[in-house]
Short mmCIF file of C-alpha atoms in Angstrom, two decimals:
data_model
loop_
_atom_site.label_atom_id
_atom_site.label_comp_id
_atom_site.label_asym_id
_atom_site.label_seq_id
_atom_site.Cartn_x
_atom_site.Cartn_y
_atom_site.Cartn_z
CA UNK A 101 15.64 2.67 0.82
CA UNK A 102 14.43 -0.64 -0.82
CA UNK A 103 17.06 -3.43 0.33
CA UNK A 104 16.51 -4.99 -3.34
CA UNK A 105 19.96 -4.76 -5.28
CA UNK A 106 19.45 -5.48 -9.00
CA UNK A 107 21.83 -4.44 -12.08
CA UNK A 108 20.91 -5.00 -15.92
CA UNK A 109 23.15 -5.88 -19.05
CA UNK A 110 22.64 -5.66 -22.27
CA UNK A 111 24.98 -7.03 -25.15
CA UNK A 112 24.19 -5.25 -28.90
CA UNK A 113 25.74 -6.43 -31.58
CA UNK A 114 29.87 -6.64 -30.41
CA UNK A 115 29.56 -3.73 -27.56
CA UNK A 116 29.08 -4.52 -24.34
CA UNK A 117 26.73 -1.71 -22.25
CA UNK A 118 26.38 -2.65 -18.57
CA UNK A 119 24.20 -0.66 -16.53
CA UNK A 120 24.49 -1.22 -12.47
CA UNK A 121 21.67 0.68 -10.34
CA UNK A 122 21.84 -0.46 -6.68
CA UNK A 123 19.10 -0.07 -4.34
CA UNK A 124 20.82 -0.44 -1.13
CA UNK A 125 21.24 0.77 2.82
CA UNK A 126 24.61 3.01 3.26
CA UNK A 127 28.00 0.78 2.54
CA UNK A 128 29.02 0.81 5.94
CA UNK A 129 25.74 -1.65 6.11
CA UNK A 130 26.69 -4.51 3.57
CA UNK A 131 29.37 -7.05 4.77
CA UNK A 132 32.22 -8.05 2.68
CA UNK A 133 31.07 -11.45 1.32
CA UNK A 134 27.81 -9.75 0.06
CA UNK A 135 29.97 -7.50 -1.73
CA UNK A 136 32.15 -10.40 -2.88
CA UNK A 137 29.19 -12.19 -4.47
CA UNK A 138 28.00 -9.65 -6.07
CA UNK A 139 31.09 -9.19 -7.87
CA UNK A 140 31.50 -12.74 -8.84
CA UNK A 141 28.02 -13.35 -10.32
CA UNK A 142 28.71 -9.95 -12.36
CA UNK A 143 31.44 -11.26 -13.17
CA UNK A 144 30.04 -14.23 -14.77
CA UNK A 145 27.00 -12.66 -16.40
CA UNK A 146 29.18 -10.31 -18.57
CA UNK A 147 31.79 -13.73 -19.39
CA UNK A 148 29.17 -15.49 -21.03
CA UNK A 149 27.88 -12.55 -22.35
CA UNK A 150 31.20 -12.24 -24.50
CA UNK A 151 30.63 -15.60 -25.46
CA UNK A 152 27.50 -15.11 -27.05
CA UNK A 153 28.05 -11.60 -28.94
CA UNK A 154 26.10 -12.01 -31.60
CA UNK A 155 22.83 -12.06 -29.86
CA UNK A 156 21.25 -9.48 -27.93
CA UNK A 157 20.83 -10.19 -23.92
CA UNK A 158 18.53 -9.01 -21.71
CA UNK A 159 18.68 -10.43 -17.80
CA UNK A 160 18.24 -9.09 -14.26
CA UNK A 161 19.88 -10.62 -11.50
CA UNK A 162 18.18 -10.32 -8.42
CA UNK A 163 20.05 -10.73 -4.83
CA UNK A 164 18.56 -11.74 -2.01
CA UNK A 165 16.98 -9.20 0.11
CA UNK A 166 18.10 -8.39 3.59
CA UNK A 167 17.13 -9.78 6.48
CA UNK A 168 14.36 -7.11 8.22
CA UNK A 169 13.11 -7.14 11.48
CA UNK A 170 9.96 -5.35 10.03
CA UNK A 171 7.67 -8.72 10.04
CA UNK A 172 3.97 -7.03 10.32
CA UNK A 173 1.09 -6.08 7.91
CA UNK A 174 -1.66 -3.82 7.46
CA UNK A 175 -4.16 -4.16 4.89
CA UNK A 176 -6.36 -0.54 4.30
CA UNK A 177 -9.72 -1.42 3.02
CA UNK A 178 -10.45 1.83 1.44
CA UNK A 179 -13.79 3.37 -0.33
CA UNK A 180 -16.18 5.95 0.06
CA UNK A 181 -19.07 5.73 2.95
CA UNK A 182 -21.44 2.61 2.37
CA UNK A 183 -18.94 0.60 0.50
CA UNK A 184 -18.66 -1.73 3.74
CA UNK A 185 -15.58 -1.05 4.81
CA UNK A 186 -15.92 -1.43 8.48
CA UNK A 187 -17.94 -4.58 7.89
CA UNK A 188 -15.58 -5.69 5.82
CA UNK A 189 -13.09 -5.27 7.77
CA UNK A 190 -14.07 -6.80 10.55
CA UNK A 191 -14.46 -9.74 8.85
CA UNK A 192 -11.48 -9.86 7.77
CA UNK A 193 -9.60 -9.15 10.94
CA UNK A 194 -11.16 -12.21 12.48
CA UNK A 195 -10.51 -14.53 9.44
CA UNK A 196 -6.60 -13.12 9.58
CA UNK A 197 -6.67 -13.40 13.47
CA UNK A 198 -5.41 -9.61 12.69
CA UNK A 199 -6.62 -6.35 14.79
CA UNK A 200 -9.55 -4.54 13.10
CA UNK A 201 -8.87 -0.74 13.01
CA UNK A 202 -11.99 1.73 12.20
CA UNK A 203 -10.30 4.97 10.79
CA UNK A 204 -13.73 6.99 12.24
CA UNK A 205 -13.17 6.36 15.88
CA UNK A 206 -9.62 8.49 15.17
CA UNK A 207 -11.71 11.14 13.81
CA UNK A 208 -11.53 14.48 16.38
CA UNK A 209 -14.81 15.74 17.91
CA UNK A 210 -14.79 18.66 15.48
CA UNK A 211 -14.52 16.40 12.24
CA UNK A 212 -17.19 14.06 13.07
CA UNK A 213 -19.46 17.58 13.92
CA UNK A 214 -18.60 18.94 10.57
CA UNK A 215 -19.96 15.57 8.31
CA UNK A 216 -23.11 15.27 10.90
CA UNK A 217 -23.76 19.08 9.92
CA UNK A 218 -23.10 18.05 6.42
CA UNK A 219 -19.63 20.00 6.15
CA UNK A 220 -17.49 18.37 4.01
CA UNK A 221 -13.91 17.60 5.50
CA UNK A 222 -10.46 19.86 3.97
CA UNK A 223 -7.07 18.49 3.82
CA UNK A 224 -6.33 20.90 6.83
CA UNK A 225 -9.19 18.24 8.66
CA UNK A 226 -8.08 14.92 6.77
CA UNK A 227 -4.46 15.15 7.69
CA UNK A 228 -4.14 15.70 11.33
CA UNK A 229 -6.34 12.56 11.49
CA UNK A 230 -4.25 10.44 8.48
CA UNK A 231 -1.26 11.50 10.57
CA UNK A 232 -2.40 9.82 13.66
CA UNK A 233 -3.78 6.37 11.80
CA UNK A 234 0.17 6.38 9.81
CA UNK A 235 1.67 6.04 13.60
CA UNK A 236 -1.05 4.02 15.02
CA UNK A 237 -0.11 1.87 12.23
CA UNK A 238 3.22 2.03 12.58
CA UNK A 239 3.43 1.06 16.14
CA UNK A 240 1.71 -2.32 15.04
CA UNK A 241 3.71 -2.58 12.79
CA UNK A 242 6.71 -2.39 14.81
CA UNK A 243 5.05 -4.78 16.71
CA UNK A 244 5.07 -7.26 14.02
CA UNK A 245 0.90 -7.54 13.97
CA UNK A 246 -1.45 -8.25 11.59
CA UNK A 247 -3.49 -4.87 11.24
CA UNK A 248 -6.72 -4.24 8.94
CA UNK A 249 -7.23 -0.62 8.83
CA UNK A 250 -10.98 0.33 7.39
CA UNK A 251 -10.47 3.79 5.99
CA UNK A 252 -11.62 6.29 3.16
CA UNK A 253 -8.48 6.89 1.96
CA UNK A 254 -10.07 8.53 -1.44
CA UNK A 255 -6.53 10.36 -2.50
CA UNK A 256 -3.14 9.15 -3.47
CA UNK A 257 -1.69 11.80 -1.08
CA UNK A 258 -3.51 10.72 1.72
CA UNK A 259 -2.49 7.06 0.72
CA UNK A 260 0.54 8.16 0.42
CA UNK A 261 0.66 9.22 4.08
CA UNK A 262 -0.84 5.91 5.05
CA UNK A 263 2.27 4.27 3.21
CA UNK A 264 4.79 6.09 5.32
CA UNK A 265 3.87 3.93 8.37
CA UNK A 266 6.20 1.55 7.00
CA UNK A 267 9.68 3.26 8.10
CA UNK A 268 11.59 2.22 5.19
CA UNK A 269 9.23 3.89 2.50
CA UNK A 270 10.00 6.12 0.06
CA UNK A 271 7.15 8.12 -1.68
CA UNK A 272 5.87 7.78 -4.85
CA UNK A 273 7.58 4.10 -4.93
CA UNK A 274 3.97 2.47 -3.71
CA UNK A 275 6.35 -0.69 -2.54
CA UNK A 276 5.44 -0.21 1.47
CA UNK A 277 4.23 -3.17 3.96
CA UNK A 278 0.51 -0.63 4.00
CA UNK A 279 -1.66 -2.40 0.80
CA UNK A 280 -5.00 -1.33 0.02
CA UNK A 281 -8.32 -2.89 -1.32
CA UNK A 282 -11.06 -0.89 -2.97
CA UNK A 283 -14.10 -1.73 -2.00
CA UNK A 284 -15.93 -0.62 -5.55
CA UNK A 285 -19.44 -0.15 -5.68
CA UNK A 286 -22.13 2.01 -7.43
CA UNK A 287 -23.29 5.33 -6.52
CA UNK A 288 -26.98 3.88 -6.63
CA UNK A 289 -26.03 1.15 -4.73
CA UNK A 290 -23.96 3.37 -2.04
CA UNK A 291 -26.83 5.69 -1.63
CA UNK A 292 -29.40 3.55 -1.10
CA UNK A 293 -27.02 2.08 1.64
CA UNK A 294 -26.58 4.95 3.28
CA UNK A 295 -30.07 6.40 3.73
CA UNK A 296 -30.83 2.87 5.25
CA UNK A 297 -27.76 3.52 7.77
CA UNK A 298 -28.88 6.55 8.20
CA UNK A 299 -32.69 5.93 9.57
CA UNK A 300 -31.37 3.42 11.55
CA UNK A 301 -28.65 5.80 13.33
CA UNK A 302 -25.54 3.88 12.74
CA UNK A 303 -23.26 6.55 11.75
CA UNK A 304 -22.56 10.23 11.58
CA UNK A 305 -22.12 10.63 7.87
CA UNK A 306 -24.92 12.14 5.94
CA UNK A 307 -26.10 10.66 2.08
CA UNK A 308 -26.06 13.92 1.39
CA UNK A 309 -22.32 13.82 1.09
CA UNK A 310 -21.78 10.82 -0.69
CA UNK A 311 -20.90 12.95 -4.00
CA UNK A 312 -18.24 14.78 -2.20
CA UNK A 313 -16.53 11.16 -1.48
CA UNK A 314 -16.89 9.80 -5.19
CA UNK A 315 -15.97 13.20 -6.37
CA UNK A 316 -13.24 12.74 -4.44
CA UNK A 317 -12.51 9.16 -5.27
CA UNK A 318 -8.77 9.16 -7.26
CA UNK A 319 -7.18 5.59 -8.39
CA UNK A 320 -3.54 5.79 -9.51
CA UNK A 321 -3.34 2.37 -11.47
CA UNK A 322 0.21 2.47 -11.10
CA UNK A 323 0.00 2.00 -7.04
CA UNK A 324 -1.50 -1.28 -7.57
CA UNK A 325 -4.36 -1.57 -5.61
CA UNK A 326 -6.74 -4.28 -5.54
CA UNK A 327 -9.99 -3.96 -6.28
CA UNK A 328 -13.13 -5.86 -5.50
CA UNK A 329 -16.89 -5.97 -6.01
CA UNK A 330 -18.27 -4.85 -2.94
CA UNK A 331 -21.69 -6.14 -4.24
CA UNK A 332 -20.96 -9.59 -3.25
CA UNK A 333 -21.69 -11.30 -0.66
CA UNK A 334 -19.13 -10.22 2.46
CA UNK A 335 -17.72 -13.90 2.83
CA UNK A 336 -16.99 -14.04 -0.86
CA UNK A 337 -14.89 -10.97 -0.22
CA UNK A 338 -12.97 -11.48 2.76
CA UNK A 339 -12.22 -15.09 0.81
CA UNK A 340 -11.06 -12.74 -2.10
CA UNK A 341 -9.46 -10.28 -0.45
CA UNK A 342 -7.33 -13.74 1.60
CA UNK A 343 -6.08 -14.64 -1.66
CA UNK A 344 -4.92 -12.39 -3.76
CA UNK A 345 -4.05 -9.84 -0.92
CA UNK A 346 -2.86 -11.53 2.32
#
């Protein structure tokens, strides 16, 4: 559960309609003088809110959130193969003084023989191997790192699993420690990257499934991720990525 309490009020015309929605840990969790200030700033909300009934109010109070002893990050750079993820990423982990994290060394021998044979990868292959990144993840976490994970991640579900490394997630909410960066770049572009990788025998995916990853590709707009050109220069990105990520 999110340790964000928040309640909204809203005064029409002479009626008063108060709507409380708490987003908070068990009771047994919140010590009496939180409880006691929380009643005495509603309390003073809905006063001057009788004072001014012939206007219409809308205001959130926020509370201060908890204290948490959850103090690491992990930043997912996410695409299909040839975006630059692991490139990226590496980058990045330096400029962050973070640990770099390359989701295809967690692949199993069978996975990586399947996309050299140019066997495209089911959910009963993808999961296993999203399972084991969520509690590598989480164990940094724990740990209070810095973590930059370089990883496909092409659907919300497996994103979605990613999320969960953070303990206090709940699905669908996309409000977890785990944020992600698309790399975005064009097909052309990507292709032409990856038949250059390719001849020079730097990794195990074929070109030939490149369509398979875009077809693949699903963006949720409502999970918030960041996107950036992957066409520009790598410093340019990482220096992106630094500030309106990190």
């Amino acid at each position: 559960m999110s340790e964000h309490k928040f309640w909204t009020a809203r005064l029409l015309k002479k009626e008063i309609f108060v709507a409380f929605i708490f987003l908070f840990q068990p009771p047994t969790s919140i010590k009496k003088d939180q409880r006691d200030a929380q009643k005495l700033v509603i309390s003073e909300v809905v006063n001057h809110l009788m004072l001014s009934a012939s206007s219409t109010y809308n205001c959130i109070v926020s509370f201060p959130k908890m204290a948490s002893n959850y103090k690491g990050k992990a930043i997912v750079i996410m695409g299909v193969s040839g975006a630059g993820k692991s490139t990226i990423g590496q980058m990045l982990g330096r400029a962050v003084h973070g640990r770099f994290l390359d989701a295809d060394d967690y692949h199993s021998e069978s996975n990586k023989e399947k996309m050299k044979n140019g066997i495209p990868l089911s959910d009963e292959d993808r999961v296993p191997w999203l399972e084991t990144l969520r509690n590598v993840l989480r164990r940094g976490l724990v740990d209070n790192e810095t973590l930059i994970l370089a990883c496909s991640a092409l659907q919300k579900r497996y994103r979605e699993i990613l999320r969960s490394a953070d303990p206090n997630y709940e699905l669908g909410s996309y409000a977890s420690v785990v944020k992600f960066v698309l790399l975005d770049v064009g097909a052309e572009v990507l292709a032409t990257r990856l038949v250059k990788r390719a001849a020079e025998g730097k990794h195990f995916m074929p070109a030939k499934l490149l369509q398979t990853q875009l077809d693949l590709l699903q963006i949720d707009e409502a999970e918030g991720i960041f996107k950036v050109d992957a066409t520009m220069d790598p410093d340019n990105i990482v220096k992106t990525i630094q500030t309106f990520v990190i």
